Amino acid sequence: MYIKIDMATCDGCKICYNVCPQDVFTWNEETKKPKVSYEEECWFCGICWMDCPERGINITYPVSIS
């Protein structure tokens, strides 16, 4: 998994859900927090990480070995 949300840190502000250009996140109405649902669509742009006020998102970039 390349994108992880620290649910203990996440305050449910919905910024990552709103700013992601690829709609990688869905919203869980029960927990009032985002869920990584479409990770394969991620461009690894880092917008969610940069805009998260709580720094609750961790992105691990894929490594390409040639």
Short mmCIF file of C-alpha atoms in Angstrom, two decimals, residues 5-14 16 27 31-34 52 54-57:
data_model
loop_
_atom_site.label_atom_id
_atom_site.label_comp_id
_atom_site.label_asym_id
_atom_site.label_seq_id
_atom_site.Cartn_x
_atom_site.Cartn_y
_atom_site.Cartn_z
CA ILE A 5 -3.88 7.55 6.53
CA ASP A 6 -3.10 7.70 10.24
CA MET A 7 -6.64 7.55 11.59
CA ALA A 8 -5.49 8.59 15.05
CA THR A 9 -4.05 11.81 13.60
CA CYS A 10 -6.79 12.48 11.02
CA ASP A 11 -9.32 15.04 12.21
CA GLY A 12 -11.79 14.42 9.37
CA CYS A 13 -11.31 17.83 7.75
CA LYS A 14 -12.01 16.32 4.29
CA CYS A 16 -7.53 15.22 1.09
CA TRP A 27 -15.61 9.28 2.44
CA THR A 31 -16.22 7.31 10.91
CA LYS A 32 -16.38 10.75 9.25
CA LYS A 33 -12.92 10.11 7.83
CA PRO A 34 -11.44 9.41 4.38
CA CYS A 52 -3.23 17.81 5.29
CA GLU A 54 -2.49 17.25 10.68
CA ARG A 55 0.15 15.51 8.50
CA GLY A 56 -1.94 12.36 8.79
CA ILE A 57 -1.10 11.02 5.34
#
